[in-house]
């Protein structure tokens, strides 16, 4: 059988599609992989690649520095340059919101300054779980693609709760995400809730921590009912598991 280049490309595209069916909100990863060797620490790897320890920790779901790295572990090393991804429509919303009303965030930035460089920052009481369920797909790299949130399993129609007090900066429908809600919180943090069956809040509305804001669905490109949940600090995607209570 003769397979030409176009055929290979189509086959490749088809495979990429298969891998991203659970949630469409993933993007090609531009970094490299590092296979750990005996005695290497996360701090050493971050230093040798010139990347932030915190980014490395969040992208690889490592919350503690005292966990020794197993030799042969595959770690994702992000590309150094900022803005390596095309801006998403909802990131534009974040940028607009930040421009309209710059929030008071200096205190926190100071706290997370240079002194913390050799520590991994977690804040498990920053947010509450918007729905309770197993994490189907973590934050980070999945089959060579970057997933900017976590997918939480939940039955169709499960109430979605606001992860903290805040103000709705977007409630509508976006390509891939389906029905999507974006909430701005203190310190320029934002949370996003995607694939909703129904959005229960409107743009400009103030919400309280724990308030029901919508229902879990499978709108957009999602194979089954789940919540795609993101935490953003400004436009930067942060690992939600670093900011949510650790499940029992
Ligand atoms: Zn997702």
Short mmCIF file of C-alpha atoms and ligand atoms in Angstrom, two decimals:
data_model
loop_
_atom_site.label_atom_id
_atom_site.label_comp_id
_atom_site.label_asym_id
_atom_site.label_seq_id
_atom_site.Cartn_x
_atom_site.Cartn_y
_atom_site.Cartn_z
CA UNK A 1 0.00 0.00 0.00
CA UNK A 2 1.28 3.42 -0.89
CA UNK A 3 0.71 6.11 1.69
CA UNK A 4 1.62 9.58 0.56
CA UNK A 5 2.58 12.50 2.75
CA UNK A 6 -0.95 13.85 2.84
CA UNK A 7 -2.20 10.47 3.98
CA UNK A 8 0.28 10.41 6.82
CA UNK A 9 -0.71 13.91 7.80
CA UNK A 10 -4.38 12.96 7.87
CA UNK A 11 -3.60 9.86 9.95
CA UNK A 12 -1.61 12.03 12.35
CA UNK A 13 -4.40 14.57 12.63
CA UNK A 14 -6.85 11.79 13.32
CA UNK A 15 -4.66 10.41 16.12
CA UNK A 16 -4.26 13.87 17.64
CA UNK A 17 -8.02 14.23 17.58
CA UNK A 18 -8.48 10.91 19.35
CA UNK A 19 -6.19 11.99 22.15
CA UNK A 20 -8.00 15.23 22.78
CA UNK A 21 -11.55 14.01 22.71
CA UNK A 22 -12.24 14.26 26.43
CA UNK A 23 -11.70 17.99 26.38
CA UNK A 24 -10.98 20.19 23.45
CA UNK A 25 -9.28 22.91 25.42
CA UNK A 26 -5.72 21.80 24.88
CA UNK A 27 -2.89 23.25 22.82
CA UNK A 28 0.28 21.99 21.28
CA UNK A 29 3.05 21.97 23.85
CA UNK A 30 6.19 23.81 22.78
CA UNK A 31 8.57 22.75 25.51
CA UNK A 32 10.84 19.74 25.80
CA UNK A 33 10.91 16.62 27.95
CA UNK A 34 13.64 15.76 30.40
CA UNK A 35 14.21 12.27 31.72
CA UNK A 36 15.48 12.49 35.30
CA UNK A 37 18.68 10.81 36.39
CA UNK A 38 19.78 9.60 39.81
CA UNK A 39 20.32 12.46 42.25
CA UNK A 40 18.70 15.22 40.23
CA UNK A 41 16.39 17.56 42.10
CA UNK A 42 13.62 19.72 40.78
CA UNK A 43 15.54 22.85 41.83
CA UNK A 44 18.61 21.68 39.91
CA UNK A 45 16.56 20.88 36.79
CA UNK A 46 14.81 24.27 36.94
CA UNK A 47 18.18 26.02 37.26
CA UNK A 48 19.86 24.09 34.50
CA UNK A 49 17.07 24.81 32.03
CA UNK A 50 16.65 28.38 33.27
CA UNK A 51 12.95 27.98 33.98
CA UNK A 52 10.94 28.96 37.04
CA UNK A 53 10.74 26.25 39.69
CA UNK A 54 7.06 27.08 40.24
CA UNK A 55 6.18 26.63 36.54
CA UNK A 56 8.04 23.34 36.45
CA UNK A 57 6.24 22.15 39.59
CA UNK A 58 2.78 23.14 38.38
CA UNK A 59 3.17 21.73 34.87
CA UNK A 60 4.35 18.41 36.28
CA UNK A 61 1.97 18.26 39.23
CA UNK A 62 4.72 18.19 41.85
CA UNK A 63 3.63 19.97 45.00
CA UNK A 64 6.42 19.02 47.37
CA UNK A 65 10.15 19.42 47.06
CA UNK A 66 10.90 16.70 49.58
CA UNK A 67 9.48 14.03 47.28
CA UNK A 68 12.57 12.54 45.65
CA UNK A 69 12.39 12.35 41.87
CA UNK A 70 12.42 8.82 40.57
CA UNK A 71 15.21 8.27 38.02
CA UNK A 72 13.70 7.93 34.56
CA UNK A 73 10.73 10.16 35.31
CA UNK A 74 9.68 12.26 32.35
CA UNK A 75 9.33 15.94 33.17
CA UNK A 76 7.96 18.62 30.91
CA UNK A 77 10.19 21.68 30.63
CA UNK A 78 8.25 24.71 29.42
CA UNK A 79 9.57 27.03 26.77
CA UNK A 80 11.19 30.08 28.34
CA UNK A 81 9.51 32.74 26.28
CA UNK A 82 6.26 34.25 27.48
CA UNK A 83 3.14 34.35 25.34
CA UNK A 84 4.06 31.20 23.51
CA UNK A 85 0.43 30.48 22.81
CA UNK A 86 -2.10 32.23 20.72
CA UNK A 87 -4.39 34.30 22.92
CA UNK A 88 -7.72 32.64 23.55
CA UNK A 89 -10.90 34.70 23.30
CA UNK A 90 -11.34 34.33 27.02
CA UNK A 91 -7.80 35.48 27.69
CA UNK A 92 -8.72 38.63 25.83
CA UNK A 93 -11.61 39.00 28.28
CA UNK A 94 -9.16 38.70 31.16
CA UNK A 95 -6.91 41.34 29.60
CA UNK A 96 -9.89 43.67 29.15
CA UNK A 97 -11.03 43.14 32.72
CA UNK A 98 -7.54 43.86 34.08
CA UNK A 99 -7.34 47.01 32.02
CA UNK A 100 -10.74 48.29 33.19
CA UNK A 101 -10.03 47.97 36.91
CA UNK A 102 -6.52 47.08 38.04
CA UNK A 103 -6.95 45.19 41.28
CA UNK A 104 -4.90 45.48 44.47
CA UNK A 105 -2.45 42.62 44.15
CA UNK A 106 0.90 44.04 45.21
CA UNK A 107 0.89 42.48 48.67
CA UNK A 108 0.62 39.00 47.33
CA UNK A 109 3.21 39.49 44.61
CA UNK A 110 5.63 40.70 47.25
CA UNK A 111 4.94 37.60 49.30
CA UNK A 112 5.72 35.40 46.32
CA UNK A 113 8.85 37.32 45.44
CA UNK A 114 12.48 36.25 45.10
CA UNK A 115 12.74 34.82 48.59
CA UNK A 116 10.35 32.05 47.59
CA UNK A 117 12.42 30.96 44.60
CA UNK A 118 13.44 27.68 46.16
CA UNK A 119 9.99 26.81 47.42
CA UNK A 120 6.90 25.52 45.71
CA UNK A 121 3.95 27.76 46.40
CA UNK A 122 0.59 26.17 47.17
CA UNK A 123 -2.48 27.78 48.66
CA UNK A 124 -5.00 25.02 49.21
CA UNK A 125 -7.64 27.23 50.79
CA UNK A 126 -7.66 29.85 48.04
CA UNK A 127 -10.61 28.20 46.25
CA UNK A 128 -13.25 25.57 46.94
CA UNK A 129 -14.04 22.74 44.52
CA UNK A 130 -16.73 23.91 42.08
CA UNK A 131 -18.02 20.33 41.87
CA UNK A 132 -16.88 17.24 43.73
CA UNK A 133 -15.57 14.40 41.66
CA UNK A 134 -12.55 12.62 40.33
CA UNK A 135 -10.04 14.55 38.25
CA UNK A 136 -10.30 12.88 34.85
CA UNK A 137 -7.53 14.87 33.30
CA UNK A 138 -4.92 16.93 35.15
CA UNK A 139 -3.33 20.26 34.36
CA UNK A 140 -0.18 20.12 32.27
CA UNK A 141 0.91 18.06 29.32
CA UNK A 142 -1.23 15.30 27.93
CA UNK A 143 -0.09 13.40 24.85
CA UNK A 144 2.17 16.26 23.83
CA UNK A 145 -0.54 18.82 24.27
CA UNK A 146 -1.02 21.37 26.97
CA UNK A 147 -4.19 21.33 29.08
CA UNK A 148 -4.71 24.60 30.94
CA UNK A 149 -7.19 23.30 33.50
CA UNK A 150 -8.48 20.17 35.16
CA UNK A 151 -11.43 18.07 34.02
CA UNK A 152 -13.63 17.06 36.93
CA UNK A 153 -16.02 14.19 36.50
CA UNK A 154 -19.64 14.95 37.41
CA UNK A 155 -23.10 13.79 36.45
CA UNK A 156 -24.93 15.87 33.86
CA UNK A 157 -26.82 18.64 35.62
CA UNK A 158 -24.68 18.73 38.80
CA UNK A 159 -24.67 22.26 40.26
CA UNK A 160 -21.43 24.17 39.68
CA UNK A 161 -20.37 26.41 42.56
CA UNK A 162 -18.31 29.59 42.40
CA UNK A 163 -14.81 28.75 43.67
CA UNK A 164 -14.65 32.07 45.56
CA UNK A 165 -16.35 35.47 45.87
CA UNK A 166 -16.05 37.41 42.68
CA UNK A 167 -17.59 39.10 39.71
CA UNK A 168 -18.67 37.41 36.48
CA UNK A 169 -16.67 38.89 33.61
CA UNK A 170 -17.98 36.51 30.96
CA UNK A 171 -20.97 34.20 30.65
CA UNK A 172 -21.70 32.89 27.21
CA UNK A 173 -20.55 30.33 24.73
CA UNK A 174 -17.06 29.95 23.29
CA UNK A 175 -15.73 27.60 20.67
CA UNK A 176 -14.49 24.35 22.17
CA UNK A 177 -15.51 25.35 25.70
CA UNK A 178 -19.25 25.39 25.04
CA UNK A 179 -21.09 27.33 27.71
CA UNK A 180 -18.40 29.09 29.68
CA UNK A 181 -18.31 31.27 32.77
CA UNK A 182 -15.34 33.39 33.77
CA UNK A 183 -15.17 34.95 37.24
CA UNK A 184 -12.71 37.53 38.52
CA UNK A 185 -11.56 37.23 42.14
CA UNK A 186 -9.23 39.11 44.44
CA UNK A 187 -5.52 39.50 43.56
CA UNK A 188 -6.27 39.32 39.81
CA UNK A 189 -7.17 35.67 40.01
CA UNK A 190 -9.78 34.32 37.63
CA UNK A 191 -11.60 31.00 37.43
CA UNK A 192 -13.21 29.51 34.33
CA UNK A 193 -15.93 26.86 34.09
CA UNK A 194 -16.51 25.18 30.74
CA UNK A 195 -18.80 22.70 28.90
CA UNK A 196 -21.74 23.78 31.09
CA UNK A 197 -25.22 22.52 30.36
CA UNK A 198 -26.51 25.87 31.51
CA UNK A 199 -24.98 29.11 32.74
CA UNK A 200 -26.92 30.47 35.70
CA UNK A 201 -25.25 33.87 35.99
CA UNK A 202 -24.84 36.92 33.81
CA UNK A 203 -21.93 39.17 32.99
CA UNK A 204 -21.38 41.82 35.66
CA UNK A 205 -23.09 39.78 38.39
CA UNK A 206 -21.42 39.45 41.78
CA UNK A 207 -21.20 35.93 43.17
CA UNK A 208 -20.40 34.48 46.56
CA UNK A 209 -18.07 31.58 47.30
CA UNK A 210 -20.13 28.39 46.98
CA UNK A 211 -23.02 30.01 45.12
CA UNK A 212 -24.48 27.90 42.30
CA UNK A 213 -23.54 29.48 38.99
CA UNK A 214 -24.53 26.82 36.46
CA UNK A 215 -24.96 23.14 35.71
CA UNK A 216 -22.43 20.57 34.52
CA UNK A 217 -22.85 19.59 30.89
CA UNK A 218 -21.04 18.50 27.78
CA UNK A 219 -21.43 21.51 25.52
CA UNK A 220 -18.57 22.41 23.21
CA UNK A 221 -16.21 19.63 22.26
CA UNK A 222 -16.49 17.22 25.18
CA UNK A 223 -17.05 13.49 24.99
CA UNK A 224 -18.88 13.17 28.29
CA UNK A 225 -20.29 15.35 31.04
CA UNK A 226 -17.49 17.00 33.01
CA UNK A 227 -16.42 20.38 34.24
CA UNK A 228 -13.36 21.95 32.64
CA UNK A 229 -12.06 24.18 35.43
CA UNK A 230 -9.24 26.68 35.12
CA UNK A 231 -7.43 28.96 37.52
CA UNK A 232 -5.74 32.00 36.02
CA UNK A 233 -3.54 34.58 37.64
CA UNK A 234 -3.96 37.41 35.22
CA UNK A 235 -3.78 35.59 31.90
CA UNK A 236 -1.39 32.96 33.18
CA UNK A 237 -2.83 29.47 33.63
CA UNK A 238 -2.06 28.11 37.09
CA UNK A 239 -2.47 24.50 38.23
CA UNK A 240 -5.87 24.39 39.96
CA UNK A 241 -4.73 21.57 42.26
CA UNK A 242 -2.23 23.97 43.87
CA UNK A 243 -5.12 26.24 44.91
CA UNK A 244 -7.86 23.77 45.85
CA UNK A 245 -8.21 21.67 49.01
CA UNK A 246 -6.44 18.33 48.66
CA UNK A 247 -9.07 15.62 48.16
CA UNK A 248 -9.30 13.08 50.99
ZN1 LIG B 1 -10.44 20.26 30.07
#
